[in-house]
GROMACS .gro file of C-alpha atoms in nm:
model
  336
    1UNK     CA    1  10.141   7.728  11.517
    2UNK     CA    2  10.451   7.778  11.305
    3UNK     CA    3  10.673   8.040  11.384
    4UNK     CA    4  10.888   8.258  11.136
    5UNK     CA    5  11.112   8.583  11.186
    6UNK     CA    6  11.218   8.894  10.978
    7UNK     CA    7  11.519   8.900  10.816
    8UNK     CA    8  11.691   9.205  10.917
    9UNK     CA    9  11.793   9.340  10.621
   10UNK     CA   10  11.737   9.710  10.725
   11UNK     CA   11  11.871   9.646  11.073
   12UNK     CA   12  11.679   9.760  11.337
   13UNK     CA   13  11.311   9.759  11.271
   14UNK     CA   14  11.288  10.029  11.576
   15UNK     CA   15  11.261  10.442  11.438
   16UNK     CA   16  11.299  10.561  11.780
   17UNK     CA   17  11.580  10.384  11.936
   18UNK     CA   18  11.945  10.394  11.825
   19UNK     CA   19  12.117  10.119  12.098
   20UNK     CA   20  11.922   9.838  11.909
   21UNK     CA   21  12.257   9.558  11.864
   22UNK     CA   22  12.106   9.443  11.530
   23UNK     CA   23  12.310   9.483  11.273
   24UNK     CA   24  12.219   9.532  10.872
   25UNK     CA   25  12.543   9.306  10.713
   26UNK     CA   26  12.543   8.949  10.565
   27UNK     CA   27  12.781   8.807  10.848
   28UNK     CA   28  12.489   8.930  11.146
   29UNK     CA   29  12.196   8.778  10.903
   30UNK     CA   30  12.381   8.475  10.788
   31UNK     CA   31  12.490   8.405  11.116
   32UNK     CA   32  12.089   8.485  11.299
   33UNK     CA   33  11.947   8.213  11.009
   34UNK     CA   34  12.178   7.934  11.077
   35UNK     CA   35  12.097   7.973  11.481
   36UNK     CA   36  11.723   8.025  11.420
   37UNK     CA   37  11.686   7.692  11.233
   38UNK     CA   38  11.880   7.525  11.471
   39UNK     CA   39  11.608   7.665  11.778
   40UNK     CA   40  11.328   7.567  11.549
   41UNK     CA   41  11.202   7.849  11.366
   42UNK     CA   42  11.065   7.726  11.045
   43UNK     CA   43  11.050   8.025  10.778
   44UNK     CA   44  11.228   8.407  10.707
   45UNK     CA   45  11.037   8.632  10.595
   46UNK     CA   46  11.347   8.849  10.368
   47UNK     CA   47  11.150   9.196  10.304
   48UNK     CA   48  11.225   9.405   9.966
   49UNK     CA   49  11.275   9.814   9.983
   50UNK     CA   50  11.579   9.975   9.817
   51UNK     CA   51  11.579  10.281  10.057
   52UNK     CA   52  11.578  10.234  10.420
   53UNK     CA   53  11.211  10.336  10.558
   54UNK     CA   54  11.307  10.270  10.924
   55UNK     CA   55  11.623  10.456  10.990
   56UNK     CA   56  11.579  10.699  10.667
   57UNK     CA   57  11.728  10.750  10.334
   58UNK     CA   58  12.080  10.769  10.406
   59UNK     CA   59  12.079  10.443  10.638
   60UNK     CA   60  12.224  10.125  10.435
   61UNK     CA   61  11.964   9.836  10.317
   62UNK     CA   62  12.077   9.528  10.161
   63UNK     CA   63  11.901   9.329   9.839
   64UNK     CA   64  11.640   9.115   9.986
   65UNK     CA   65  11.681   8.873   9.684
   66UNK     CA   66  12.049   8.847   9.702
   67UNK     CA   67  12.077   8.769  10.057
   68UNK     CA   68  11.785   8.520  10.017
   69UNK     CA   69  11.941   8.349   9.750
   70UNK     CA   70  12.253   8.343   9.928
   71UNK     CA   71  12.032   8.193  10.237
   72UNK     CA   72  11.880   7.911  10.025
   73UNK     CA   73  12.230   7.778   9.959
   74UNK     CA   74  12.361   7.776  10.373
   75UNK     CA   75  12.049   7.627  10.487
   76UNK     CA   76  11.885   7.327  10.483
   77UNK     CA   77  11.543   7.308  10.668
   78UNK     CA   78  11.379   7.672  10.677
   79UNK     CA   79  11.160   7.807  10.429
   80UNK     CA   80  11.282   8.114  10.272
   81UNK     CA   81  11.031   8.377  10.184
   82UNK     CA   82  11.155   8.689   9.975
   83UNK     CA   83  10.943   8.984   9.931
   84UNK     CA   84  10.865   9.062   9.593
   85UNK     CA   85  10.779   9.421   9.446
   86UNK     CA   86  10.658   9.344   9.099
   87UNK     CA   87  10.746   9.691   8.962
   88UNK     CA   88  11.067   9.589   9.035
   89UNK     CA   89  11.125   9.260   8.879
   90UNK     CA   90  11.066   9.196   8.523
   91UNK     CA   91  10.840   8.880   8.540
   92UNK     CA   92  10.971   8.691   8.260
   93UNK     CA   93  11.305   8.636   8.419
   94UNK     CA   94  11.166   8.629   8.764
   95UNK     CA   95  10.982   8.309   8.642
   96UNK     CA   96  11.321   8.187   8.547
   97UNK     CA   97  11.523   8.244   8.876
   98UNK     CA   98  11.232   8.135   9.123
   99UNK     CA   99  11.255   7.793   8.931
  100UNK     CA  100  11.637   7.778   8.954
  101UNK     CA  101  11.619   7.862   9.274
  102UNK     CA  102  11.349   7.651   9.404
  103UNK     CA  103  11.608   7.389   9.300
  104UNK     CA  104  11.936   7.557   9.476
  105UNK     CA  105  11.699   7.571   9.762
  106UNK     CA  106  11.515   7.199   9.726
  107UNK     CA  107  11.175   7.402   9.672
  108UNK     CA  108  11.248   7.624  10.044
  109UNK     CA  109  11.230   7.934   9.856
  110UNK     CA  110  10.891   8.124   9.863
  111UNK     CA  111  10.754   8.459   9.748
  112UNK     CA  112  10.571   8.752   9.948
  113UNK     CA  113  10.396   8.929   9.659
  114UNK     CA  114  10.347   9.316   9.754
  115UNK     CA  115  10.206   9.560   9.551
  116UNK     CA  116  10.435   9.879   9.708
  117UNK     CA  117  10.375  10.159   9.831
  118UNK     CA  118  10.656  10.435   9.857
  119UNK     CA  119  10.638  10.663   9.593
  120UNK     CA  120  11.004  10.853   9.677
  121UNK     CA  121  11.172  10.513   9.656
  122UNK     CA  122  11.006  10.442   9.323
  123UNK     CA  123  11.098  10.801   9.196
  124UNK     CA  124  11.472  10.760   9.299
  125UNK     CA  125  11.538  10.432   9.137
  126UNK     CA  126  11.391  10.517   8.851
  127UNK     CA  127  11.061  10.301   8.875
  128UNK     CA  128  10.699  10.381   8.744
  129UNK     CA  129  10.445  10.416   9.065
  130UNK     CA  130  10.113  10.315   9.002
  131UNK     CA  131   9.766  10.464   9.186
  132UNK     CA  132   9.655  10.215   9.436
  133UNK     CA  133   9.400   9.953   9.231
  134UNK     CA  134   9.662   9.981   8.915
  135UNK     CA  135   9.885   9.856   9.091
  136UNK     CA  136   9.716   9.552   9.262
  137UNK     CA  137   9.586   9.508   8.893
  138UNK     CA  138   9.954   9.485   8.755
  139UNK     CA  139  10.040   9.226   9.101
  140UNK     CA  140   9.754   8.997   8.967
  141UNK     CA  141   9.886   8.955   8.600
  142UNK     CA  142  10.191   8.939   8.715
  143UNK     CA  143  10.128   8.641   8.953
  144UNK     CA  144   9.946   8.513   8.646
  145UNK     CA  145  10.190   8.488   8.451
  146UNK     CA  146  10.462   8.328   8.674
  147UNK     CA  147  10.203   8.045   8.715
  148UNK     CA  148  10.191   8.057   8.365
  149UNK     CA  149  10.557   8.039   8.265
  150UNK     CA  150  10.594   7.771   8.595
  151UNK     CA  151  10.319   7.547   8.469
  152UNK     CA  152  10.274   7.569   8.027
  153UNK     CA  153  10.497   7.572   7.721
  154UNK     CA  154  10.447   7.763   7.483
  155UNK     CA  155  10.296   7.987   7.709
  156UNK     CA  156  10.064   8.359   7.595
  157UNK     CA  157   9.903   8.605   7.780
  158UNK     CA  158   9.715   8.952   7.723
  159UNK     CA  159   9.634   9.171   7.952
  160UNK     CA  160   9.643   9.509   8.030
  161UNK     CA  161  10.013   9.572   8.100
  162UNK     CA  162  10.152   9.255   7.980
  163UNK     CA  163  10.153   9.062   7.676
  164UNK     CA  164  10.311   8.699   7.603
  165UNK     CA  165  10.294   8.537   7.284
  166UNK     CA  166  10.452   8.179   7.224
  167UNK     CA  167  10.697   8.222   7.521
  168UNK     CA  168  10.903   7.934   7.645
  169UNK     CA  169  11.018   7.961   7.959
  170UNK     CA  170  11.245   7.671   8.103
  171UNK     CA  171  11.323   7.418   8.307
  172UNK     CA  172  10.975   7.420   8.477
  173UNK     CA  173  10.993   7.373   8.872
  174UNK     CA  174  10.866   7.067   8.963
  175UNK     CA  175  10.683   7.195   9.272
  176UNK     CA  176  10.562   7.553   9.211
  177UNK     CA  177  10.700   7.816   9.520
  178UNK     CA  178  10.418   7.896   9.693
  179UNK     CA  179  10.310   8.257   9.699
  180UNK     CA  180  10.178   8.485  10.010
  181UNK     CA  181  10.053   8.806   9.989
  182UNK     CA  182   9.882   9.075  10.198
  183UNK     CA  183   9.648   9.363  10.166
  184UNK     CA  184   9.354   9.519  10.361
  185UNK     CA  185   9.164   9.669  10.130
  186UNK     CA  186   8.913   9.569   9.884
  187UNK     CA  187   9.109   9.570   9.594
  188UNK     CA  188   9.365   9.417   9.750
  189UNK     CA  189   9.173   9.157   9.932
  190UNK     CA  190   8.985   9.054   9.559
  191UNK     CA  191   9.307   9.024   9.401
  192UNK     CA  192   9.448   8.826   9.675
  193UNK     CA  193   9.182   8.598   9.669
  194UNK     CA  194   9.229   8.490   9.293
  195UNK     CA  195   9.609   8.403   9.320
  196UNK     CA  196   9.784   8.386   9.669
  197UNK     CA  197   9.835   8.015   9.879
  198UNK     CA  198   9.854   8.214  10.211
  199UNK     CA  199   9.720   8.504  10.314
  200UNK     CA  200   9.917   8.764  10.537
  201UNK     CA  201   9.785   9.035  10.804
  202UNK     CA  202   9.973   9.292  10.967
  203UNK     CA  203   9.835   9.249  11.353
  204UNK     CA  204   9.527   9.324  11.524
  205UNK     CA  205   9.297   9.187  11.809
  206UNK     CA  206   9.194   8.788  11.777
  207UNK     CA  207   8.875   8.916  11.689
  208UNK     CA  208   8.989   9.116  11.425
  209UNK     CA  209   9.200   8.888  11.278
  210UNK     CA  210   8.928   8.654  11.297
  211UNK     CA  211   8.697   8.846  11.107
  212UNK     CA  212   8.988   8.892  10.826
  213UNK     CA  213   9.037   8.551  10.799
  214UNK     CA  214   8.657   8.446  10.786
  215UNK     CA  215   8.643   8.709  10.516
  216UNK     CA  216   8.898   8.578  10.272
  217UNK     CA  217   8.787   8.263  10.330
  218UNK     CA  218   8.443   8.348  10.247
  219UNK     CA  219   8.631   8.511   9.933
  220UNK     CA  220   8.726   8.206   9.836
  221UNK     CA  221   8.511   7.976   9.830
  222UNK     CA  222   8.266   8.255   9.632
  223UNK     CA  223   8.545   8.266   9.393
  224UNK     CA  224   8.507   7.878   9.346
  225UNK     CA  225   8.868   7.823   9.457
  226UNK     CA  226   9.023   7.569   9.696
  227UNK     CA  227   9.110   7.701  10.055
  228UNK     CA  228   9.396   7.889  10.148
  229UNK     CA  229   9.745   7.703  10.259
  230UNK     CA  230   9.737   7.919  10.552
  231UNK     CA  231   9.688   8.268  10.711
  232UNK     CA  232  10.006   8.443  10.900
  233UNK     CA  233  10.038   8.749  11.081
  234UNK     CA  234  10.358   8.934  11.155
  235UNK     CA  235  10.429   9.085  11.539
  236UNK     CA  236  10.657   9.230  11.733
  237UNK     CA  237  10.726   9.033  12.065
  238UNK     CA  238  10.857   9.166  12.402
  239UNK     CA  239  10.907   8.938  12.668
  240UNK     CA  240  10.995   9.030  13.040
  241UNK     CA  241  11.063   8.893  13.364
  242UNK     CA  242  10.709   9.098  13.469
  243UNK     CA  243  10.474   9.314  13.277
  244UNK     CA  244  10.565   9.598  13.392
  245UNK     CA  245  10.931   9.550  13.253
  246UNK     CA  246  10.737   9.461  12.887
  247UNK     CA  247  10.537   9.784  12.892
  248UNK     CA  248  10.860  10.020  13.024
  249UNK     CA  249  11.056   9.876  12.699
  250UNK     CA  250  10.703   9.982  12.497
  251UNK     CA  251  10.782  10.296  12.632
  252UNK     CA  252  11.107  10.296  12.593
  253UNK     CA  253  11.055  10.239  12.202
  254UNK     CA  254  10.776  10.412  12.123
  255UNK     CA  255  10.896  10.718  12.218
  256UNK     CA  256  10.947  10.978  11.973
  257UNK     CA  257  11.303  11.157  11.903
  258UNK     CA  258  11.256  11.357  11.640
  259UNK     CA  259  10.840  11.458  11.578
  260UNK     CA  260  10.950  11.637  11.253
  261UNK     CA  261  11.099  11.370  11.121
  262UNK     CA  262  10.872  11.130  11.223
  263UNK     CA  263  10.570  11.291  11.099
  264UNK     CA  264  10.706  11.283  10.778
  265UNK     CA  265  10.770  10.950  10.736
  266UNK     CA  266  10.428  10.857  10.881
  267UNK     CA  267  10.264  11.034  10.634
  268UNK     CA  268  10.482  10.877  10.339
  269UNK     CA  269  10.371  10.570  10.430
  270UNK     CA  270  10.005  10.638  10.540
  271UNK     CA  271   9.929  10.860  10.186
  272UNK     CA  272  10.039  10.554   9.993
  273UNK     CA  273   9.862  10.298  10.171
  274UNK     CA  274   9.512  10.189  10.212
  275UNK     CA  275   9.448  10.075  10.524
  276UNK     CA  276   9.156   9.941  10.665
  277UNK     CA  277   9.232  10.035  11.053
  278UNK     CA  278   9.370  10.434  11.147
  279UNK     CA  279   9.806  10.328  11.249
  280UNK     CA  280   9.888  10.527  11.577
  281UNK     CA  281  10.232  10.683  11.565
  282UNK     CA  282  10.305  10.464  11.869
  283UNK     CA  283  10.264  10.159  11.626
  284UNK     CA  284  10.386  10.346  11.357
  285UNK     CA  285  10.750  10.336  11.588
  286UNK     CA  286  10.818   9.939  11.505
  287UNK     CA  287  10.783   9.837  11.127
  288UNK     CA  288  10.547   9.700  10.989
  289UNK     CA  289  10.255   9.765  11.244
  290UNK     CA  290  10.430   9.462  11.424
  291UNK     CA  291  10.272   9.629  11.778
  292UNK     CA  292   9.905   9.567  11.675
  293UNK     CA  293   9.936   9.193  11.827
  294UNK     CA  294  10.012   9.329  12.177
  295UNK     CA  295  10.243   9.075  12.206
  296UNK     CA  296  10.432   9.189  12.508
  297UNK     CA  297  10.395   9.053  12.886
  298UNK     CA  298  10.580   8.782  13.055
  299UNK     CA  299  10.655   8.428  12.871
  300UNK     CA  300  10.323   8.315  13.016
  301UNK     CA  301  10.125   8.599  12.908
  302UNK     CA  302  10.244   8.643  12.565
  303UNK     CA  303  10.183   8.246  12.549
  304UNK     CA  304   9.811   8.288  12.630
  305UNK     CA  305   9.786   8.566  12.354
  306UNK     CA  306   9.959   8.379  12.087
  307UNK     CA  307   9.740   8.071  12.155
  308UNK     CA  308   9.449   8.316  12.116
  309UNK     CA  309   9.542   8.389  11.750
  310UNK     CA  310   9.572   8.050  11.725
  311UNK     CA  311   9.220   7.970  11.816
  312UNK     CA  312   9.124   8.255  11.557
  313UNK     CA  313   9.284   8.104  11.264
  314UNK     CA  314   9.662   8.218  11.266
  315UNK     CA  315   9.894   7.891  11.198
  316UNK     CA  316  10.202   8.116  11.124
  317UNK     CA  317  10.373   8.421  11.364
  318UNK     CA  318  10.601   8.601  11.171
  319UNK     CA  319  10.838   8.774  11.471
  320UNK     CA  320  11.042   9.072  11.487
  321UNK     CA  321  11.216   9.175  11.810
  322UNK     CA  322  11.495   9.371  11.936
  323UNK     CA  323  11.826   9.304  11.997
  324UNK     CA  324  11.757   8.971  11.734
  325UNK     CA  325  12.001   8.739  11.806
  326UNK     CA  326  11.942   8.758  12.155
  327UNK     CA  327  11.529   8.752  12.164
  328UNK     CA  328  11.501   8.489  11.904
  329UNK     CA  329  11.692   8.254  12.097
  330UNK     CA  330  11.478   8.382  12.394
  331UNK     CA  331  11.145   8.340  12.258
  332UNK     CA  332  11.212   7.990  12.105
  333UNK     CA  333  11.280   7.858  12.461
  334UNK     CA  334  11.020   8.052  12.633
  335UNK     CA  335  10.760   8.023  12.369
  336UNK     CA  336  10.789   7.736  12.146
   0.00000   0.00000   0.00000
């Protein structure tokens, strides 16, 4: 088991609770990535909005690619993996600057493909939103065509919202970044399939897990493709002295402040999305449905858990926690 953490790039990844000491500034992420590859953790996962979905619209959010690039060149051992909204990034140049970085970064840097699904942020930056299977369609040629531009010269391409003819594209990377992606439903899952080297799931029970991960490998070897690299899942840990400390801090942060509010933004994110499991507001109060693990207890207990997802086919844990700097360092001795 390899074991990765989320940049915080929005700060806190907590709606309901304001004393949370992470901070959303270079200095506090610069400063969490050179101490968490020094305890061990082997990848950050940088994610990619322009509006702040956590605290709300007003709230600050920094570039996810500019801080990653800026983490490629500080580091030396830990992968970096940037979310990457396609609607967002013309591809062309994208090729371009994931090979120039994958040398700034001596091929570290990695890309979390993700076909978005906030409509408001896409309306205030100016950016066309797609209907659900459009836009996984638009995801796969676009990962097409990176491979394309990383790999042939002249390269061309036709499909149905791109179109390359007799495009050169260098220098080529001499190891390709690898790409992850994740998605639930069956669009999403098919698409995945065709182009992604690891596969990424938002939580669950062992079982269920399992049962994603014997279905996309099933996927691909139907599809006459080689295995996947891997299959991660992202999960937010909390660690006590006992476990009735762990589930008092659930409590404590799954609370609700503000139901208005609240209700709103669940149902931004849940109209957009096509999920495969119903998301409680209770897991709905850390990001990214990081609470589906159930990865809270004592060191010992959350041990035995993670070793079950282990025996179900995870090989990467993709942590967030609250206050970071502190439960990083806390889970690396306690856990790794």
């Amino acid at each position: 088991m390899k074991f990765g953490y989320w940049s915080p790039v929005f700060g806190s990844w907590l709606r309901n609770v304001d004393d949370d000491t992470t901070q959303c500034s270079w200095e506090y992420i610069k400063d969490l990535t050179l101490k968490a590859e020094k305890l061990g953790y082997s990848l950050t996962l940088v994610p990619e909005l322009y509006l702040n979905d956590i605290k709300g619209h007003k709230a600050p959010c920094l570039d996810a690619w500019a801080v990653a690039t800026a983490l490629a060149s500080i580091t030396q051992k830990i992968e970096i993996l940037v979310a990457l909204r396609p609607q967002y990034h013309q591809v062309a140049i994208t090729a371009k600057e994931l090979a120039t970085l994958a040398q700034i970064s001596n091929h570290r840097f990695s890309i979390n493909l993700v076909s978005a699904w906030w409509e408001e942020e896409a309306r205030q930056f100016g950016i066309d939103f797609k209907a659900h299977d459009d836009r996984y369609t638009f995801l796969s040629e676009y990962a097409q065509i990176l491979k394309g531009f990383w790999s042939q010269s002249p390269f061309s391409f036709k499909g149905k919202y791109f179109e390359f003819k007799d495009s050169y594209n260098e220098p080529k990377p001499s190891t390709k970044p690898l790409i992850y992606a994740g998605g639930e439903s069956e669009t999403g899952r098919n698409a995945i399939t065709q182009f992604a080297d690891f596969y990424l799931m938002h939580g669950g029970t062992p079982s269920e897990i399992k049962a994603k991960i014997k279905d996309m490998k099933a996927r691909r070897a139907k599809a006459g493709l080689g295995e996947f690299k891997g299959f991660g899942m992202a999960a937010y840990i909390i660690i006590k002295n006992t476990q009735e400390e762990a589930l008092a801090e659930l409590k404590r942060i799954t609370t609700i402040k503000n139901e208005d509010v609240y209700a709103n933004s669940y149902q931004d994110f849940t109209s957009n999305s096509n999920l495969n499991v119903e998301l409680s507001k209770a897991e709905y109060s850390v990001s990214n449905r990081g609470l589906r693990a159930n990865l809270i207890g004592t060191a010992q207990q959350v041990r035995a858990k993670i070793k079950e997802f282990e025996e179900a086919g995870v090989d990467l844990l993709i942590i967030q926690c609250a206050n970071m700097k502190e439960e990083l360092k806390k889970i690396a001795h306690e856990l790794f």
